[in-house]
mmCIF file of N, CA and C in Angstrom:
data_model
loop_
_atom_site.group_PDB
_atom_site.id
_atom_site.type_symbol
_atom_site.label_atom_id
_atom_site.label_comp_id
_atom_site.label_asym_id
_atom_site.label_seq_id
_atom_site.Cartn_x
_atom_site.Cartn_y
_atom_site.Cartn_z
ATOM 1 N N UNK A 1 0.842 -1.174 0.000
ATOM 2 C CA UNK A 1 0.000 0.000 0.000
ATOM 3 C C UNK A 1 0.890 1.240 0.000
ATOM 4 N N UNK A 2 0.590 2.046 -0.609
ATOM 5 C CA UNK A 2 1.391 3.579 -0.390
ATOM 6 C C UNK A 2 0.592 4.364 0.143
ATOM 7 N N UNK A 3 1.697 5.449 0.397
ATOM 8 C CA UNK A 3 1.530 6.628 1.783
ATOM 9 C C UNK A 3 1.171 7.256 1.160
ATOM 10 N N UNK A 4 0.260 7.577 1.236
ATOM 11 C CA UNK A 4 -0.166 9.615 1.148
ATOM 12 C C UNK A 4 -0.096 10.758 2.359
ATOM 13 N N UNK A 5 0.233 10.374 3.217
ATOM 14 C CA UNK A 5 -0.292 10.906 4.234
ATOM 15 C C UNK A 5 1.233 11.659 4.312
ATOM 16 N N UNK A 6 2.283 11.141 4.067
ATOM 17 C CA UNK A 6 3.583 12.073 4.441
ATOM 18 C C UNK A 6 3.599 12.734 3.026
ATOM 19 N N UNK A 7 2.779 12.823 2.024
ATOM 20 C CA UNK A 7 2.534 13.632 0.797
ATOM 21 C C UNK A 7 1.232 14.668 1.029
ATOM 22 N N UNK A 8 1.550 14.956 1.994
ATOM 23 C CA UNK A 8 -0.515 15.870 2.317
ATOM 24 C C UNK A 8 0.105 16.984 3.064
ATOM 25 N N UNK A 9 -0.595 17.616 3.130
ATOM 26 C CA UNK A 9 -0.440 18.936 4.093
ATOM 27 C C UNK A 9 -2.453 19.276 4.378
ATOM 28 N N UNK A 10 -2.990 19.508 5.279
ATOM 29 C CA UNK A 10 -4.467 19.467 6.018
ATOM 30 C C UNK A 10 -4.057 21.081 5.961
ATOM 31 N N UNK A 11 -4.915 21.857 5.958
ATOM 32 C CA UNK A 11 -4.855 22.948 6.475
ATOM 33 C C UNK A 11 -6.839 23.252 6.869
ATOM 34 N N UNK A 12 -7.429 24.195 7.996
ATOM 35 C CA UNK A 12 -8.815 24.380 7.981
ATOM 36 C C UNK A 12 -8.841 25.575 7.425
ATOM 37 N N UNK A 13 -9.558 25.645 6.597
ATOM 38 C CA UNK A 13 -10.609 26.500 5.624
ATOM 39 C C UNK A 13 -12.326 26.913 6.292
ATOM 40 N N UNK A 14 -12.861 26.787 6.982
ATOM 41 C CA UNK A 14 -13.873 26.991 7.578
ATOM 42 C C UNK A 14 -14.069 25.763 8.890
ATOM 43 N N UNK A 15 -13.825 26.191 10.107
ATOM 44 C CA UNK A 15 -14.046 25.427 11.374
ATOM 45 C C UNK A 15 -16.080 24.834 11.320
ATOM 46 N N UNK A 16 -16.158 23.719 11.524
ATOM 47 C CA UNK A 16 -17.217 23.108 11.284
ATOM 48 C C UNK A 16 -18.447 24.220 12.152
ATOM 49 N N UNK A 17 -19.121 24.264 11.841
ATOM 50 C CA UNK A 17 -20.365 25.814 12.108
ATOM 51 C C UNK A 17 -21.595 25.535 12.123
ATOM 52 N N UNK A 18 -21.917 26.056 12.873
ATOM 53 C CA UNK A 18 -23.961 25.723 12.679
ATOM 54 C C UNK A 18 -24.214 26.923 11.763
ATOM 55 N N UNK A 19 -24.742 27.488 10.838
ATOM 56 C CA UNK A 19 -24.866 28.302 10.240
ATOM 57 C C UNK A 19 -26.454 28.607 9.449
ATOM 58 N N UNK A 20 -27.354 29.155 10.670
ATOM 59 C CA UNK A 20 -28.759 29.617 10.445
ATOM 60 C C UNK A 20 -29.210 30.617 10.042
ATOM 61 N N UNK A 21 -28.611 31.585 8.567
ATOM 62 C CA UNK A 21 -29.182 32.278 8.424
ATOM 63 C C UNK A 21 -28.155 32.359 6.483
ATOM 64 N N UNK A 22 -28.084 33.701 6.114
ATOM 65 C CA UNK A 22 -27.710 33.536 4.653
ATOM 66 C C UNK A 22 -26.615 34.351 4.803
ATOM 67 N N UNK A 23 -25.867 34.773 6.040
ATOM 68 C CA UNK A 23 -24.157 34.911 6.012
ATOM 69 C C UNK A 23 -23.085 34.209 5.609
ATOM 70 N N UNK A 24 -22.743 34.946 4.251
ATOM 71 C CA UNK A 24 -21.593 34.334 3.549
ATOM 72 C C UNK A 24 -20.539 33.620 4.886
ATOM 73 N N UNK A 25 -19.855 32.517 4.331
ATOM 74 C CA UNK A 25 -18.761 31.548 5.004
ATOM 75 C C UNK A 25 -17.647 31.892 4.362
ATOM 76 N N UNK A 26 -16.926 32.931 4.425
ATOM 77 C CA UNK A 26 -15.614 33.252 4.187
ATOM 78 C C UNK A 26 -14.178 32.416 4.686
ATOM 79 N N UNK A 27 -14.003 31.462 3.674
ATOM 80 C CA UNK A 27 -12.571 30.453 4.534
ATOM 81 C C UNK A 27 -11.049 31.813 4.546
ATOM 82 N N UNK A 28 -10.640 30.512 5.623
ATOM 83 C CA UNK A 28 -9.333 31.448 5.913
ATOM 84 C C UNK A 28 -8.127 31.043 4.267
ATOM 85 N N UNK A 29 -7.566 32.362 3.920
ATOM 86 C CA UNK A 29 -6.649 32.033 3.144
ATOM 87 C C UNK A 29 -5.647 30.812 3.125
ATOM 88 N N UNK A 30 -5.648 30.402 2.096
ATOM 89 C CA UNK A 30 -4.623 29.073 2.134
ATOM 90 C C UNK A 30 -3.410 29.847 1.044
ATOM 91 N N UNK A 31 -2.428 29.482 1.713
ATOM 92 C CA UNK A 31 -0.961 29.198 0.621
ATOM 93 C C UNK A 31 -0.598 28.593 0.182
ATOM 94 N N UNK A 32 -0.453 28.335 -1.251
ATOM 95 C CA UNK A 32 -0.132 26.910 -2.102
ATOM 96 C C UNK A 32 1.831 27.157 -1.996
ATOM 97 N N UNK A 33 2.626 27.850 -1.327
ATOM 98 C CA UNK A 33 3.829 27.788 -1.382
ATOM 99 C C UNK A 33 4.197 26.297 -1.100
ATOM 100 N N UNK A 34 5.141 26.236 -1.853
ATOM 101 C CA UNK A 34 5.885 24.290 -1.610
ATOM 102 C C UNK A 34 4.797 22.914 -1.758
ATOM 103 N N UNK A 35 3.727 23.766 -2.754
ATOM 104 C CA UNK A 35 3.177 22.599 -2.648
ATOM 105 C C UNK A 35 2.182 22.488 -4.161
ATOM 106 N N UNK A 36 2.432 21.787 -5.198
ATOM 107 C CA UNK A 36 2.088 21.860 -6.259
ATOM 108 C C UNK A 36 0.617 20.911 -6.567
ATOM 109 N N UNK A 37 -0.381 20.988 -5.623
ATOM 110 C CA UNK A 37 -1.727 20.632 -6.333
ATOM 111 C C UNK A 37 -2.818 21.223 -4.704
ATOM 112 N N UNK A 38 -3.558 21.584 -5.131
ATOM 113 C CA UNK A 38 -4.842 22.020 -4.065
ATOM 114 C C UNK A 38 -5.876 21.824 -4.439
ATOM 115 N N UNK A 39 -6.784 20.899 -3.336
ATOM 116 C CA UNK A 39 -7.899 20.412 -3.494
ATOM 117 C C UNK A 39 -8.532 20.785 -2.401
ATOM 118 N N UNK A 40 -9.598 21.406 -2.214
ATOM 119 C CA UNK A 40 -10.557 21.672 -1.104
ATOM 120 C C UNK A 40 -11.712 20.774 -1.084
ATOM 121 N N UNK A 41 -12.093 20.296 0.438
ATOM 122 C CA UNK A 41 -12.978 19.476 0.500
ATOM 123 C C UNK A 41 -14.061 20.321 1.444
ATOM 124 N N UNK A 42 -15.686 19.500 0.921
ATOM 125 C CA UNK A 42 -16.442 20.302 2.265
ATOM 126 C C UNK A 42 -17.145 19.884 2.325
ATOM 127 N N UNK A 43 -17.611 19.763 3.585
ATOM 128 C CA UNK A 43 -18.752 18.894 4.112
ATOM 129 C C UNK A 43 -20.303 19.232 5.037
ATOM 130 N N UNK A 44 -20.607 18.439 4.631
ATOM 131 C CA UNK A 44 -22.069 19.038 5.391
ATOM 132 C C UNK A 44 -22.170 17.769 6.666
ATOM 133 N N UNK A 45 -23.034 18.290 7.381
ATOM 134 C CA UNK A 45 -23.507 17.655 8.526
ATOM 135 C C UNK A 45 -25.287 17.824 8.059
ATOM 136 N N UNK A 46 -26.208 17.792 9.432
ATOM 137 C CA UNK A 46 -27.553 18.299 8.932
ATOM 138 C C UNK A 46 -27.949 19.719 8.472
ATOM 139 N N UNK A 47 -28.580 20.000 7.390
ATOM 140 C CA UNK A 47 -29.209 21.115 7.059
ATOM 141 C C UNK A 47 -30.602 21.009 7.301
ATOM 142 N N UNK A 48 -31.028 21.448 7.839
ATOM 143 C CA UNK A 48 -32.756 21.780 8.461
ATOM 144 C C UNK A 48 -33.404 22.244 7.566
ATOM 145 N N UNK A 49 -33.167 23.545 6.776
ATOM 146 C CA UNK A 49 -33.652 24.215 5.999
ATOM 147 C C UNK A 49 -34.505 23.357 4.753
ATOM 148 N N UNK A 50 -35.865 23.216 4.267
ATOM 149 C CA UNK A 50 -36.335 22.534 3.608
ATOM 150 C C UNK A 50 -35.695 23.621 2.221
ATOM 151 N N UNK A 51 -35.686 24.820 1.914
ATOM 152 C CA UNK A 51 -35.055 25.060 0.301
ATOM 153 C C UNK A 51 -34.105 25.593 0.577
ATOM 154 N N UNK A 52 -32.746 25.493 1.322
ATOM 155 C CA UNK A 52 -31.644 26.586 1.464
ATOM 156 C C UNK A 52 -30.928 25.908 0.414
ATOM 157 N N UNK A 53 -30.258 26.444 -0.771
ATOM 158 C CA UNK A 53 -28.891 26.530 -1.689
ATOM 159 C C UNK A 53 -27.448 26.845 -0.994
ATOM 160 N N UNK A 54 -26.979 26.385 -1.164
ATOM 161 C CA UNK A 54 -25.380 27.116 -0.880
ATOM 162 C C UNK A 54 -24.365 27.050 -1.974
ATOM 163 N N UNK A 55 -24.306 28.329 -2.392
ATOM 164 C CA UNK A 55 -23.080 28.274 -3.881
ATOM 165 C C UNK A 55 -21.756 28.540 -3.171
ATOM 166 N N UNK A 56 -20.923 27.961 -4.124
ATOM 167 C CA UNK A 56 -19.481 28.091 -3.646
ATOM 168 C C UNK A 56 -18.548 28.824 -4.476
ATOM 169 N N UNK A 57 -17.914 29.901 -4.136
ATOM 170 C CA UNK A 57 -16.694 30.358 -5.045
ATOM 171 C C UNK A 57 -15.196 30.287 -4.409
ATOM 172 N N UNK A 58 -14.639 30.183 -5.224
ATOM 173 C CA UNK A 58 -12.836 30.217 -5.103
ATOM 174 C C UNK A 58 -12.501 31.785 -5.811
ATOM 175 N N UNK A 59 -11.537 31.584 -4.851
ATOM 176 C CA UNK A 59 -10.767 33.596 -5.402
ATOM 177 C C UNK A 59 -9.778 32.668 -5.557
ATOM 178 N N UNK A 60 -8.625 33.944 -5.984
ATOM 179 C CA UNK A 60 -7.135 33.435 -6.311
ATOM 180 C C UNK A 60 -6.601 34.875 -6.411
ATOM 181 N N UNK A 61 -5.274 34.791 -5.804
ATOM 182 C CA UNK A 61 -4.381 36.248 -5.669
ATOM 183 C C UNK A 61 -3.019 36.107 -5.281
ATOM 184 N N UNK A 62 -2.091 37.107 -5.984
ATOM 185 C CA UNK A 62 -0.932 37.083 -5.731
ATOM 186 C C UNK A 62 -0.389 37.471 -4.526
ATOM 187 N N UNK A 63 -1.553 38.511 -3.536
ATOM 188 C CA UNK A 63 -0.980 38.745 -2.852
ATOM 189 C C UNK A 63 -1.903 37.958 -1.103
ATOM 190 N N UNK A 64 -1.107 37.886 0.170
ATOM 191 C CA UNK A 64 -1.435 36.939 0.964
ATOM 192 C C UNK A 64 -2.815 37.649 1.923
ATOM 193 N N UNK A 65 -2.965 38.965 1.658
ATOM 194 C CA UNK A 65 -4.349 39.476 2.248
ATOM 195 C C UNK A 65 -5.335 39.481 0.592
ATOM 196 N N UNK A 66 -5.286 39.030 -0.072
ATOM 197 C CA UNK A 66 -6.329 38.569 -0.750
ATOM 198 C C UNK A 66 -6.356 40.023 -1.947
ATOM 199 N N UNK A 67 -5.637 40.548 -1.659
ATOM 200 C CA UNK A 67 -5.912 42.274 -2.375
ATOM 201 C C UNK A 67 -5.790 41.740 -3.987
ATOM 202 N N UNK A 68 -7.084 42.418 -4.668
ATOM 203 C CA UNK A 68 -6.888 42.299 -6.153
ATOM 204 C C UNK A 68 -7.448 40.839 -6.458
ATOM 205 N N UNK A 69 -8.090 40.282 -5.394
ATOM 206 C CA UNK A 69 -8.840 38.536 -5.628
ATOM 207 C C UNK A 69 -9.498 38.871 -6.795
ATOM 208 N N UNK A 70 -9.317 37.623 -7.673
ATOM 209 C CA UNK A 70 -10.661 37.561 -8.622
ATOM 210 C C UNK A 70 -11.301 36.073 -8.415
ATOM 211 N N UNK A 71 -12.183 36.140 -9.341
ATOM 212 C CA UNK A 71 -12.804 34.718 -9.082
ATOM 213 C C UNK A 71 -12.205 33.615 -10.177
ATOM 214 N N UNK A 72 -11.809 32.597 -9.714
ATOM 215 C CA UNK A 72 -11.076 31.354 -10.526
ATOM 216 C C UNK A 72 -11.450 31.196 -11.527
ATOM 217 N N UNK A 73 -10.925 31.024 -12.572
ATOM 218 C CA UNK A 73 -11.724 30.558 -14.095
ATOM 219 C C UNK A 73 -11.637 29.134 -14.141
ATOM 220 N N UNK A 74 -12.811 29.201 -14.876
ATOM 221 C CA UNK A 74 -13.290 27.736 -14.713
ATOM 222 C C UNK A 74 -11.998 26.781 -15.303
ATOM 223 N N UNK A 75 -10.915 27.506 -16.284
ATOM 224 C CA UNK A 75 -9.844 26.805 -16.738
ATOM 225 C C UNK A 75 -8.923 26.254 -15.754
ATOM 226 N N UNK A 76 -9.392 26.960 -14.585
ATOM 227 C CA UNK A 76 -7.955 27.045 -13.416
ATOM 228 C C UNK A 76 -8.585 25.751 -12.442
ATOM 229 N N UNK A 77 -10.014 25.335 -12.363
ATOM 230 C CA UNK A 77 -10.628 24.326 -11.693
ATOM 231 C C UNK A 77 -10.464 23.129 -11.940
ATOM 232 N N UNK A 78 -10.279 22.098 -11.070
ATOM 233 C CA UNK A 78 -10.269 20.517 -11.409
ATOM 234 C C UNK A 78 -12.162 20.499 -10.436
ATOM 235 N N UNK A 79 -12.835 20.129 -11.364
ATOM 236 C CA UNK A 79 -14.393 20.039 -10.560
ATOM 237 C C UNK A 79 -14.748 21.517 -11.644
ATOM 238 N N UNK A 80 -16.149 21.880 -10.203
ATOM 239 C CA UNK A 80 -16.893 22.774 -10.776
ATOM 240 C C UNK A 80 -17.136 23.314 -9.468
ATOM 241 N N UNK A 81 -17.331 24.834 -9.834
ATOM 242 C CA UNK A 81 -18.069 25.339 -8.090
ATOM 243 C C UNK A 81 -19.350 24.894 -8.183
ATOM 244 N N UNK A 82 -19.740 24.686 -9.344
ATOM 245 C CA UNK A 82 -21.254 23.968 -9.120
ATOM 246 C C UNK A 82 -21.724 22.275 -8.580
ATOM 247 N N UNK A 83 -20.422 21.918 -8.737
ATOM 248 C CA UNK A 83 -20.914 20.776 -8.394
ATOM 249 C C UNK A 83 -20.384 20.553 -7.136
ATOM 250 N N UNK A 84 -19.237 21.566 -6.936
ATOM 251 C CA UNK A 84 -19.331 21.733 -5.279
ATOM 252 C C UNK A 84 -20.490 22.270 -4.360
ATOM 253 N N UNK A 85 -21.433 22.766 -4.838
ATOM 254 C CA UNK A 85 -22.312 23.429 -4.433
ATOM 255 C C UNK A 85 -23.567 22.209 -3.610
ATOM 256 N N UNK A 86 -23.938 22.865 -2.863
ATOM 257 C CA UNK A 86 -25.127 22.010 -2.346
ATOM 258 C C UNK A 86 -26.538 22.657 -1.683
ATOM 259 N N UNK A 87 -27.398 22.058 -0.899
ATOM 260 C CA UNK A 87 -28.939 22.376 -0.917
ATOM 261 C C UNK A 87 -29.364 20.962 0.188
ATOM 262 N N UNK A 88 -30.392 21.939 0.492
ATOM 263 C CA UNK A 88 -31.360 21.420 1.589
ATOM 264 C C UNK A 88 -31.356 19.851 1.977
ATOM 265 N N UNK A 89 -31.016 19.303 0.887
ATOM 266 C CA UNK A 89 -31.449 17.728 1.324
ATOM 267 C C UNK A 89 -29.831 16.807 0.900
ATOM 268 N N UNK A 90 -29.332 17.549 0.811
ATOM 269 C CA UNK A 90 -27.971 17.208 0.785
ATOM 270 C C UNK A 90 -26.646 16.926 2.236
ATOM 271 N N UNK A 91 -27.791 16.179 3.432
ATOM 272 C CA UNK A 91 -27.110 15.897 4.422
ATOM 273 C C UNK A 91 -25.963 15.027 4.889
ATOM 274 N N UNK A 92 -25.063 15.287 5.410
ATOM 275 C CA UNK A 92 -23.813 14.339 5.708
ATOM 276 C C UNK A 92 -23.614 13.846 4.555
ATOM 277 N N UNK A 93 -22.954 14.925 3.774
ATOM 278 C CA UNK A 93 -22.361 14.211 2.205
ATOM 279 C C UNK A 93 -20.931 15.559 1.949
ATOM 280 N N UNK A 94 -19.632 14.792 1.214
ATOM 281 C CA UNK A 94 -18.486 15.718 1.305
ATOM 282 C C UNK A 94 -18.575 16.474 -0.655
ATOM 283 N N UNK A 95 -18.556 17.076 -0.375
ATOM 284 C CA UNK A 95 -17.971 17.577 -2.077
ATOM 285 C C UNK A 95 -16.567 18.113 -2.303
ATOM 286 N N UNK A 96 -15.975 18.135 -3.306
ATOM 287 C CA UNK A 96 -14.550 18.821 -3.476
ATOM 288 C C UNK A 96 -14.491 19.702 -4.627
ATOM 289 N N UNK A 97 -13.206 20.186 -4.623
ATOM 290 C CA UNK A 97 -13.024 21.361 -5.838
ATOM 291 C C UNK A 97 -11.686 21.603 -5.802
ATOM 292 N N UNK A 98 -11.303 21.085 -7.129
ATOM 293 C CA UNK A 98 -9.668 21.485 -7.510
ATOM 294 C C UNK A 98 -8.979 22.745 -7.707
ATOM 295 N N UNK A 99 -8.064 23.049 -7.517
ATOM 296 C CA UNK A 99 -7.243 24.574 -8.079
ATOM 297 C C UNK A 99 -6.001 24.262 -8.907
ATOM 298 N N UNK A 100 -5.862 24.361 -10.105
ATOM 299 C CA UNK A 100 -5.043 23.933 -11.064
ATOM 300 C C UNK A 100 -4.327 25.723 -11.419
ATOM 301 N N UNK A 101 -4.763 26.421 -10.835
ATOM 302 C CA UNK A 101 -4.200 27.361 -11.537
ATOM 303 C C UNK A 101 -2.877 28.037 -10.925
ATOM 304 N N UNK A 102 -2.209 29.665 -11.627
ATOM 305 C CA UNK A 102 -0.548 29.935 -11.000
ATOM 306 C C UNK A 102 -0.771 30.326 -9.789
ATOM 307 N N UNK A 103 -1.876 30.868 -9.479
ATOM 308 C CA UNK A 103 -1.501 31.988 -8.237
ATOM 309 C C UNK A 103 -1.179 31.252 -6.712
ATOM 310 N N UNK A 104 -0.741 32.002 -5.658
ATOM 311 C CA UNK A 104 -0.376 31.461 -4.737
ATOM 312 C C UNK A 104 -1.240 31.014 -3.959
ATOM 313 N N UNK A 105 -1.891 32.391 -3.824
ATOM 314 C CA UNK A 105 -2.866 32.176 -2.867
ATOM 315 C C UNK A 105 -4.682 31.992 -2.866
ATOM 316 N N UNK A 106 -5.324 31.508 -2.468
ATOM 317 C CA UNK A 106 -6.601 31.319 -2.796
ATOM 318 C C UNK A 106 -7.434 31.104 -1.580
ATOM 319 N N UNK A 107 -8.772 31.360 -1.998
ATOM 320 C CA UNK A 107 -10.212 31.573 -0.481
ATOM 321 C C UNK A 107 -11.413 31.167 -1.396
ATOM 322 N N UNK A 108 -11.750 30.007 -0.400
ATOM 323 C CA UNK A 108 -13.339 29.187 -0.521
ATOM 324 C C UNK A 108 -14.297 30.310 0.247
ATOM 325 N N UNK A 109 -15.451 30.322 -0.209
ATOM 326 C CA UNK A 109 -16.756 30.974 0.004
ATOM 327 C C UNK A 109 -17.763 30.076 0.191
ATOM 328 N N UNK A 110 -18.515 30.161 0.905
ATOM 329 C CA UNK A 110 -19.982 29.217 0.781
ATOM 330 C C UNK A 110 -20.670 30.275 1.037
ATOM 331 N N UNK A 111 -21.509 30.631 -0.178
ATOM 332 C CA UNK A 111 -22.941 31.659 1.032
ATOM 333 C C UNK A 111 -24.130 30.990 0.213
ATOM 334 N N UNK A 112 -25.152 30.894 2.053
ATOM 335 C CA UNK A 112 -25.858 30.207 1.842
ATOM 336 C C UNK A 112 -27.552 31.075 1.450
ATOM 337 N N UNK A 113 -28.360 30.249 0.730
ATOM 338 C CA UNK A 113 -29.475 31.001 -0.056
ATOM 339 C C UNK A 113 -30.643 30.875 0.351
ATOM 340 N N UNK A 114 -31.433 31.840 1.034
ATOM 341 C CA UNK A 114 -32.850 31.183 1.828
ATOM 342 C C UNK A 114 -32.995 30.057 2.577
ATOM 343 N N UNK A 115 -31.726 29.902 3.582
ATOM 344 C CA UNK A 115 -31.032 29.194 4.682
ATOM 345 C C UNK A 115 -32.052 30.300 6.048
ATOM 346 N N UNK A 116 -32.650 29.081 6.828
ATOM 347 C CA UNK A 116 -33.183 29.839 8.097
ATOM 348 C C UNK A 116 -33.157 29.001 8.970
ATOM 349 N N UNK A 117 -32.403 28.217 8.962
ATOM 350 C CA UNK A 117 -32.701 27.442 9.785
ATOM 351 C C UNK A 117 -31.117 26.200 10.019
ATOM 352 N N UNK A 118 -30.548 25.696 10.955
ATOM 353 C CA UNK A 118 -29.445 25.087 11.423
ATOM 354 C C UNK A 118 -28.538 24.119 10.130
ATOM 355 N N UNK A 119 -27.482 25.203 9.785
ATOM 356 C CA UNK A 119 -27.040 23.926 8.492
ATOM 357 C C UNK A 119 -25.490 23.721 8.779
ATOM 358 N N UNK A 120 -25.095 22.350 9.443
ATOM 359 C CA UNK A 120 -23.578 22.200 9.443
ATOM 360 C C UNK A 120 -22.731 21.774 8.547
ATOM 361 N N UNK A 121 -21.780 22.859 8.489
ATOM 362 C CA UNK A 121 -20.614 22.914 6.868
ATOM 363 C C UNK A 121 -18.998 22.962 8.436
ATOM 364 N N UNK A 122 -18.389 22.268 6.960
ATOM 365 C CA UNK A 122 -17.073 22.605 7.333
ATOM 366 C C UNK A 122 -16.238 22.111 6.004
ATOM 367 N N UNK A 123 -15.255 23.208 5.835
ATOM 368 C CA UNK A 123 -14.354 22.760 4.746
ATOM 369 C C UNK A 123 -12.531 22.329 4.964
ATOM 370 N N UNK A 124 -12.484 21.619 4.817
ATOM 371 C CA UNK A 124 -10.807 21.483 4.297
ATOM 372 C C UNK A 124 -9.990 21.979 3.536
ATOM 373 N N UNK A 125 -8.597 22.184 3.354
ATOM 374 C CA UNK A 125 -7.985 22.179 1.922
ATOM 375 C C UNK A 125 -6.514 21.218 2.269
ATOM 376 N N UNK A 126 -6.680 20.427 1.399
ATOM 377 C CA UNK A 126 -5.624 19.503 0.981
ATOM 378 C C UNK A 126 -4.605 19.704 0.050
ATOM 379 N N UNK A 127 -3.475 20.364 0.751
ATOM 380 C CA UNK A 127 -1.992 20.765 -0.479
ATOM 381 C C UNK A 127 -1.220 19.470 -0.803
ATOM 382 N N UNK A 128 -1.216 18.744 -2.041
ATOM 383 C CA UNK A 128 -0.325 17.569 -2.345
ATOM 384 C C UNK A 128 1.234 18.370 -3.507
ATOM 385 N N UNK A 129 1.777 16.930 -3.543
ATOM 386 C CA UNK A 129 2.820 17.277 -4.047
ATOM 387 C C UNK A 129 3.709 18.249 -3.302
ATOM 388 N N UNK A 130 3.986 17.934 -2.336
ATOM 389 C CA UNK A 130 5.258 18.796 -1.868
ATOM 390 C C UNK A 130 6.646 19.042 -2.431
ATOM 391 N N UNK A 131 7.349 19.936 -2.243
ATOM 392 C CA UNK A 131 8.319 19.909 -2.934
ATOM 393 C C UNK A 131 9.585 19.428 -2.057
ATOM 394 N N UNK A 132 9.237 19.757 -0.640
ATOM 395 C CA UNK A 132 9.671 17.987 0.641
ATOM 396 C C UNK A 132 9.173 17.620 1.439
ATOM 397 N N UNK A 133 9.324 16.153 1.337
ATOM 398 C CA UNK A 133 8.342 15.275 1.967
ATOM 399 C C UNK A 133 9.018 14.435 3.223
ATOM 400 N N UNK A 134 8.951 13.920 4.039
ATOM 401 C CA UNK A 134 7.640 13.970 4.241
ATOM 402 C C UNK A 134 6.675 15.230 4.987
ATOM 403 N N UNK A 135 5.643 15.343 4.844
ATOM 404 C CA UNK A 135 5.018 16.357 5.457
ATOM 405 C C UNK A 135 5.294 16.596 6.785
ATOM 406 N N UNK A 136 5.045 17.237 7.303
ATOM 407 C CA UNK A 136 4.741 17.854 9.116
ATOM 408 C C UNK A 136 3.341 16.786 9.648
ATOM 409 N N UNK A 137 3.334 15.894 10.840
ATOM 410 C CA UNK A 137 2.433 15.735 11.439
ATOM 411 C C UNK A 137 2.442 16.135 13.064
ATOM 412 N N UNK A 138 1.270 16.290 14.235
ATOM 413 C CA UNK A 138 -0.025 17.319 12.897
ATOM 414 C C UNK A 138 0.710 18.564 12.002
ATOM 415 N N UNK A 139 -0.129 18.588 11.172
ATOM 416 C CA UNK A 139 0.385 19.632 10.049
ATOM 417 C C UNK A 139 -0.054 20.948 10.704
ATOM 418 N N UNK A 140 1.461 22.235 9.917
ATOM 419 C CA UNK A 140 1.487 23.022 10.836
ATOM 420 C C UNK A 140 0.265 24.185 10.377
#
């Protein structure tokens, strides 16, 4: 069997949240330095809400406070923000979304859509390909 695990770097992107109302979920910046592939994962717990949506976007920026973010082109994605995206009846299920593109730095969004009611999210981001391995455990 092979390791992945001394090939990973974990970093949190949104701490797992009860989130009852339609306030955007702003993740914390991630840095792709020393590490050549990023995949964000995210997960739901229960959503209550019988029609709440939640769309997802990725920024990307050169610089590490986000200044000058734009939104990812779909060229720069492995996935889709749409199919990262989820809704009301979409309980305890994970979705992901690739970042193939140059920039360093990048920020997940979830805001949620005619959400009133208790919906638990939490996201990951997973940096592979290090440029040395093995990784840091726990990762720093």
């Amino acid at each position: 069997m092979k390791d992945l695990m001394n090939l990973i770097d974990v970093k949190r992107v949104i701490s797992p949240v009860s989130e009852a109302g339609t306030t955007a979920l702003v993740g914390q910046i991630i840095d792709r330095q020393g590490f050549d592939s990023l995949t964000y994962v995210i997960a739901t717990g229960s959503i209550a809400d019988a029609d709440a949506t939640f769309t997802v976007l990725l920024e990307e920026s050169a610089d590490s406070g986000m200044s000058g973010a734009t939104a990812v082109a779909d060229a720069d994605l492995v996935g889709t923000e749409v199919l990262a995206a989820f809704q009301f009846d979409d309980d305890n299920e994970v979705r992901k979304l690739g970042y193939k593109g140059n920039l360093r730095y990048t920020r997940l969004t979830i805001t949620p859509v005619a959400n009133a009611s208790a919906a638990l999210i939490s996201a990951v981001a997973i940096l592979g390909s290090p440029a040395l391995a093995p990784t840091a455990n726990p990762p720093a």
